[in-house]
PDB file of C-alpha atoms in Angstrom:
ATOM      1  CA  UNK A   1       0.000   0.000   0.000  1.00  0.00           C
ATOM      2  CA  UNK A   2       0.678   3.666   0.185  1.00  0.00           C
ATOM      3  CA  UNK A   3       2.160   3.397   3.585  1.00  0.00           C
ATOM      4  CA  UNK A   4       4.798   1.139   2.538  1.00  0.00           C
ATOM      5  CA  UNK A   5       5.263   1.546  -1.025  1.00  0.00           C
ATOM      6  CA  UNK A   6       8.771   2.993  -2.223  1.00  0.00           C
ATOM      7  CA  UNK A   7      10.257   1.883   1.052  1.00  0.00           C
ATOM      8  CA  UNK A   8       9.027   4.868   3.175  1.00  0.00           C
ATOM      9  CA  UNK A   9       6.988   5.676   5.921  1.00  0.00           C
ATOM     10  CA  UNK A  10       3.727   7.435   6.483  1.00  0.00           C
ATOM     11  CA  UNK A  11       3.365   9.482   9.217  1.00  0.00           C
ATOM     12  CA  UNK A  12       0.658  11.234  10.620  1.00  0.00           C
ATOM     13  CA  UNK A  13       0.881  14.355   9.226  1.00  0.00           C
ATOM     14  CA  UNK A  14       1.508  13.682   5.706  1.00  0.00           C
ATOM     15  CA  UNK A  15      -1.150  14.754   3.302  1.00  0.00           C
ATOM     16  CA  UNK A  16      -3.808  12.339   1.876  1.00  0.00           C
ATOM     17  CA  UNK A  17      -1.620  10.351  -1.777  1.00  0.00           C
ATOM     18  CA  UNK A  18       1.405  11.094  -0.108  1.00  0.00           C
ATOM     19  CA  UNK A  19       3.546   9.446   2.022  1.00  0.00           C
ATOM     20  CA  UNK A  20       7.180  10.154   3.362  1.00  0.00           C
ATOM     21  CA  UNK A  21       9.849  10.784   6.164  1.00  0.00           C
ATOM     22  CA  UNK A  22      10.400   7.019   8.089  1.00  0.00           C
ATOM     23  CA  UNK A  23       8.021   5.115   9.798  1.00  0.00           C
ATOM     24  CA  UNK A  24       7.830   7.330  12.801  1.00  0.00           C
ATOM     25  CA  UNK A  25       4.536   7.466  12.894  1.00  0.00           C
ATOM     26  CA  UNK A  26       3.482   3.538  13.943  1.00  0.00           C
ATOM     27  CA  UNK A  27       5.582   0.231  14.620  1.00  0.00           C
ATOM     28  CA  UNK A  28       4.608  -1.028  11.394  1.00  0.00           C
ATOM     29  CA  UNK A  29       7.249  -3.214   9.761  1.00  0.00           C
ATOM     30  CA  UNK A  30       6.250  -3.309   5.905  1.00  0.00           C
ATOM     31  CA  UNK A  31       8.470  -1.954   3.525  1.00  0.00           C
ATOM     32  CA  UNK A  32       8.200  -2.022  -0.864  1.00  0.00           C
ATOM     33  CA  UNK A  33      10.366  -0.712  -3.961  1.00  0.00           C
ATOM     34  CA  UNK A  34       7.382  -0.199  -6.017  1.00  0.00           C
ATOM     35  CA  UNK A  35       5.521   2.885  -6.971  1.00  0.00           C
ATOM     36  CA  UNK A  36       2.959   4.596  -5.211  1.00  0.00           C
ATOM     37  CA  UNK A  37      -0.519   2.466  -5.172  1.00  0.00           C
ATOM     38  CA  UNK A  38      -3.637   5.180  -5.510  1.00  0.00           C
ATOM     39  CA  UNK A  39      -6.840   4.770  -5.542  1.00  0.00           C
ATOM     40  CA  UNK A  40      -9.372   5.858  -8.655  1.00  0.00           C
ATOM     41  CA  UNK A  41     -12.140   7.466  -6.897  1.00  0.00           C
ATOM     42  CA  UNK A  42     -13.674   8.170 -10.468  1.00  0.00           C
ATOM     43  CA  UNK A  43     -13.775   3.920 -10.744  1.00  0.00           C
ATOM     44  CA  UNK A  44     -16.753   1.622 -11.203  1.00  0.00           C
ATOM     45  CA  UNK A  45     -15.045  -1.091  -8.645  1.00  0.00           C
ATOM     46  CA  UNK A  46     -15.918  -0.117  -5.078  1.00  0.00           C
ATOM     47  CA  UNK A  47     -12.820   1.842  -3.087  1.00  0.00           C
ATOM     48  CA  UNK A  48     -12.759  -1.091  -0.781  1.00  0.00           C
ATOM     49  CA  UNK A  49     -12.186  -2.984  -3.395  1.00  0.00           C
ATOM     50  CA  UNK A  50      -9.442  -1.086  -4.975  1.00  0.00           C
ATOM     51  CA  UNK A  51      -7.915  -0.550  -1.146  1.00  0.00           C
ATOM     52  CA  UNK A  52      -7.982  -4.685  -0.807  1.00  0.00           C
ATOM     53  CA  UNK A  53      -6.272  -5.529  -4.011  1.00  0.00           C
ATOM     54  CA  UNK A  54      -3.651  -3.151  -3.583  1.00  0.00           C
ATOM     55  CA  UNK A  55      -2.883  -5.148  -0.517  1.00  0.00           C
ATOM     56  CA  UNK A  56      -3.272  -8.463  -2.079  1.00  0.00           C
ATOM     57  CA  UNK A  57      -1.256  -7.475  -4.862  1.00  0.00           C
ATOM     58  CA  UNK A  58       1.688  -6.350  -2.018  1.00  0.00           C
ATOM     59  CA  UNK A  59       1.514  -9.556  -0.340  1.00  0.00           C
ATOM     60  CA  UNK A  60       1.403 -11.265  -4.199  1.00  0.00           C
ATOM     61  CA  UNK A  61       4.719  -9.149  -4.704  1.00  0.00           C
ATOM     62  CA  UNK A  62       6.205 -10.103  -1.289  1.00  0.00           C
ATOM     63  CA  UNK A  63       6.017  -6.394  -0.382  1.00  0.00           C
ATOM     64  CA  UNK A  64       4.807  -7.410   2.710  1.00  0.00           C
ATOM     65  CA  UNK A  65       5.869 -10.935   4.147  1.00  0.00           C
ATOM     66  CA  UNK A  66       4.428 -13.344   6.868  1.00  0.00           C
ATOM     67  CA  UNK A  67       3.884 -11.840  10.033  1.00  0.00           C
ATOM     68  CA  UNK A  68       4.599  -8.552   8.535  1.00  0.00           C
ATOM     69  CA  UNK A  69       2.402  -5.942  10.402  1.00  0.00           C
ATOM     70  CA  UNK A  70       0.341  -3.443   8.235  1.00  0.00           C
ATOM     71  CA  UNK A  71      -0.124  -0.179   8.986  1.00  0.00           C
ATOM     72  CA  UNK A  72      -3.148   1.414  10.934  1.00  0.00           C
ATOM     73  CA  UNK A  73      -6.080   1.058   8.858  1.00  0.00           C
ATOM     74  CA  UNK A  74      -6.501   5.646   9.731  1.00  0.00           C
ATOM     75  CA  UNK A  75      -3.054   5.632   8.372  1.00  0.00           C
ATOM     76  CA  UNK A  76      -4.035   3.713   4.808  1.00  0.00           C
ATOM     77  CA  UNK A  77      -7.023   5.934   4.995  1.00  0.00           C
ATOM     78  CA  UNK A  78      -5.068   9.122   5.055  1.00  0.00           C
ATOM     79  CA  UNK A  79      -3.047   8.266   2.645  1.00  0.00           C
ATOM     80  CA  UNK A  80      -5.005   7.102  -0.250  1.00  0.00           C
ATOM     81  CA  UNK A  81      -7.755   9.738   0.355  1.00  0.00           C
ATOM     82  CA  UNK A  82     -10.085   7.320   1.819  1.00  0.00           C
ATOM     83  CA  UNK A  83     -12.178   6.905   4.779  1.00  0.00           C
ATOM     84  CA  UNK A  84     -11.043   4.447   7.354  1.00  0.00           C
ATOM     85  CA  UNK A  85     -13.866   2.616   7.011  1.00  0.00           C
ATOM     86  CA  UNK A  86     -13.218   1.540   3.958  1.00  0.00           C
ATOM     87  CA  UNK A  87     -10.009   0.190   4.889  1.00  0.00           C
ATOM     88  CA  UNK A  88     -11.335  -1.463   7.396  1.00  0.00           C
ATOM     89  CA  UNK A  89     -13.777  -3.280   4.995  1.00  0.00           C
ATOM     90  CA  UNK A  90     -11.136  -4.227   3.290  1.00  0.00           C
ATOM     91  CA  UNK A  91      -9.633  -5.313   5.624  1.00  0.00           C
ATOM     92  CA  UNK A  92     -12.142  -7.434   6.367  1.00  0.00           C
ATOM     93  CA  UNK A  93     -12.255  -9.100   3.183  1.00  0.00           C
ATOM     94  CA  UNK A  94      -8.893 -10.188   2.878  1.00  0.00           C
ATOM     95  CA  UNK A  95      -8.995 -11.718   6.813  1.00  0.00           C
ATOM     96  CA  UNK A  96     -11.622 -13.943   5.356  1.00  0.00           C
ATOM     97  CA  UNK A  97      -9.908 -14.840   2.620  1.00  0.00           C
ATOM     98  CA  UNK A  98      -7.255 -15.746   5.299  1.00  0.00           C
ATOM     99  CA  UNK A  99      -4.587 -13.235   3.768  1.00  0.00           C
ATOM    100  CA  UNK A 100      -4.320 -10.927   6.981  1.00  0.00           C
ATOM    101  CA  UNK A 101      -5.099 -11.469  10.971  1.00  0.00           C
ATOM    102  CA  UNK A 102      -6.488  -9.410  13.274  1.00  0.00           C
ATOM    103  CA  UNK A 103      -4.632  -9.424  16.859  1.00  0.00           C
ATOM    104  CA  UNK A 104      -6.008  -7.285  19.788  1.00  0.00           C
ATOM    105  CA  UNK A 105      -3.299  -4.906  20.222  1.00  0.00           C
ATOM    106  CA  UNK A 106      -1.025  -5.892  18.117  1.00  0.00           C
ATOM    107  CA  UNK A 107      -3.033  -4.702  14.945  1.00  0.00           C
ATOM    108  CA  UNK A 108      -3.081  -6.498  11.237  1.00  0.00           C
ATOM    109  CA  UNK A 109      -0.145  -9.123  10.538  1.00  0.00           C
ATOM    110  CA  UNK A 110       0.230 -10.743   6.893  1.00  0.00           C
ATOM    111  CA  UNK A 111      -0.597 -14.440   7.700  1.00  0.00           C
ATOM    112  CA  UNK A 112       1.592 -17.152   6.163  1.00  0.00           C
ATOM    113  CA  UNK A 113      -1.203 -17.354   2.659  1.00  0.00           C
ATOM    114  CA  UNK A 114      -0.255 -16.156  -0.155  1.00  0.00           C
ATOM    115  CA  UNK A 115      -2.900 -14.935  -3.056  1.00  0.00           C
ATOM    116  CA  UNK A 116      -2.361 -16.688  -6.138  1.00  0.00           C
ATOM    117  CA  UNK A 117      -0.224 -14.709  -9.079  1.00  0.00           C
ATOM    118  CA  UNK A 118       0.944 -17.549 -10.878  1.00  0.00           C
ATOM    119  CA  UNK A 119      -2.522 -17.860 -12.977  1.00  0.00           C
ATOM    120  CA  UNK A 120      -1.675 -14.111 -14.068  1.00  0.00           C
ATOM    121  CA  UNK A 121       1.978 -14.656 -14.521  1.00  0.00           C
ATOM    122  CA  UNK A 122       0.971 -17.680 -16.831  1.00  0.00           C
ATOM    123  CA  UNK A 123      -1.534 -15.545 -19.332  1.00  0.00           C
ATOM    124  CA  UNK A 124       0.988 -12.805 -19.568  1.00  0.00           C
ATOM    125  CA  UNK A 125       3.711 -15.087 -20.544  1.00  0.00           C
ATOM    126  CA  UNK A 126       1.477 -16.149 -22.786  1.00  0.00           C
ATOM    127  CA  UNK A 127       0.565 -12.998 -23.880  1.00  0.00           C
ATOM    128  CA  UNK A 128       4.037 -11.818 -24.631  1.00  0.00           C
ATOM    129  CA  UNK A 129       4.896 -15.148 -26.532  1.00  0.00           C
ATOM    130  CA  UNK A 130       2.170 -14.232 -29.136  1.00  0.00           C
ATOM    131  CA  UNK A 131       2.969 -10.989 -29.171  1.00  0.00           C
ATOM    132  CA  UNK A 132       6.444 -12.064 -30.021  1.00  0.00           C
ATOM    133  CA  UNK A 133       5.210 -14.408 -32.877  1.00  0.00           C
ATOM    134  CA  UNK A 134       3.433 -11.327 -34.374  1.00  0.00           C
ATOM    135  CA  UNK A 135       6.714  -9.042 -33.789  1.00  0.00           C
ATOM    136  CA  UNK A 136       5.427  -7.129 -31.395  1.00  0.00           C
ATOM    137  CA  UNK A 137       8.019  -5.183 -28.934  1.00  0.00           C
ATOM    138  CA  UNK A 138       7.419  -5.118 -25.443  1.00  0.00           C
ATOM    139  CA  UNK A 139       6.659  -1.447 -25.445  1.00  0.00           C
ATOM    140  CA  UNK A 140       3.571  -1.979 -28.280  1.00  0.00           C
ATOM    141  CA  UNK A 141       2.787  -4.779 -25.865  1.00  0.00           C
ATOM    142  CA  UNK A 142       2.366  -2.443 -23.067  1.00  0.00           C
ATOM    143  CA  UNK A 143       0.701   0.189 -25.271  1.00  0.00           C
ATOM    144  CA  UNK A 144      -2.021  -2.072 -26.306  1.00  0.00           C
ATOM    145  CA  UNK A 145      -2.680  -3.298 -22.978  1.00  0.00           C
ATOM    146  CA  UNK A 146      -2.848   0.344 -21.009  1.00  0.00           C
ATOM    147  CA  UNK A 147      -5.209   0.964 -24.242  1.00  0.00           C
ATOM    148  CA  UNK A 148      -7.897  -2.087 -23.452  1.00  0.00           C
ATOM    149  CA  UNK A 149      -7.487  -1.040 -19.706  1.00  0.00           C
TER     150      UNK A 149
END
C-alpha cells in the first residue's frame, strides 16, 4: 500500500496520496520498492475494493511478508484519500480470505497465505509469446494493454 510503497513511511501528518519521512509514525514493519498504489475514486469497482487488491497485490509481490504488520487502517485511509472505514472493509475481506489477521493490540499481521499470481503470470507469458510471434516489442505490448485497460 501507500504506507509502505517505495520503502518509506507514512506518518501522521503527511497529506492524503502522499507518504514520506520514516516510519515514525506507527511500529509497522512493511516496507516495498514499487511505486505509489492510488486509488481511482472516479472507478466503477468499489474503493474497498481497490484498497484490498492493492494489498493483495503487495503480499502477491512479497512487499509485505508473513507476520509482517500493516499499517493502521486511519493511516491507509489518510493516505489514499479514503475513509477508514473503507479500509477497514477491506480489511475485512482479505482476513476472510485468510490473507491478513487481526490481533487485539497488536493490529493487522500478513498471515503465512499467499494470493495466487501464478494464474496471471501464466496468461501474460502467454501474452508476450504471441505478441512475439506477431513481432510485437514489449513497449507496443504495453501500449495495447494500457489501451484495453
Amino acid at each position: 500500500m501507500a504506507a509502505w510503497i517505495g520503502g518509506r513511511g507514512l506518518t501522521a501528518g503527511d497529506p492524503p496520496g502522499l507518504a514520506g519521512g520514516g516510519m515514525r509514525g506507527y511500529d509497522a514493519n512493511v516496507r516495498s520498492t514499487s511505486p505509489t498504489v492510488k486509488v481511482d475514486h472516479f472507478s466503477p469497482v468499489p474503493l474497498h475494493e481497490q484498497v484490498a487488491a492493492a494489498i493483495r497485490r503487495a503480499i502477491a509481490d512479497g512487499e509485505a511478508g508473513p507476520g509482517e504488520r500493516l499499517p493502521p487502517a486511519r493511516d491507509l485511509a489518510a493516505v489514499l484519500g479514503v475513509n477508514a472505514n473503507t479500509v477497514f472493509r477491506a480489511l475485512r475481506t482479505l482476513r476472510e480470505e485468510g490473507l491478513v489477521e487481526f490481533r487485539r493490540g497488536r493490529g493487522v499481521s500478513v498471515t503465512g497465505i499467499a494470493p495466487q499470481r501464478s494464474p496471471v503470470v501464466a496468461k501474460a507469458r502467454e501474452l508476450v509469446a504471441v505478441a512475439r510471434r506477431y513481432g510485437y516489442r514489449p513497449e507496443e505490448l504495453a501500449e495495447i494493454i494500457e489501451q484495453v485497460s
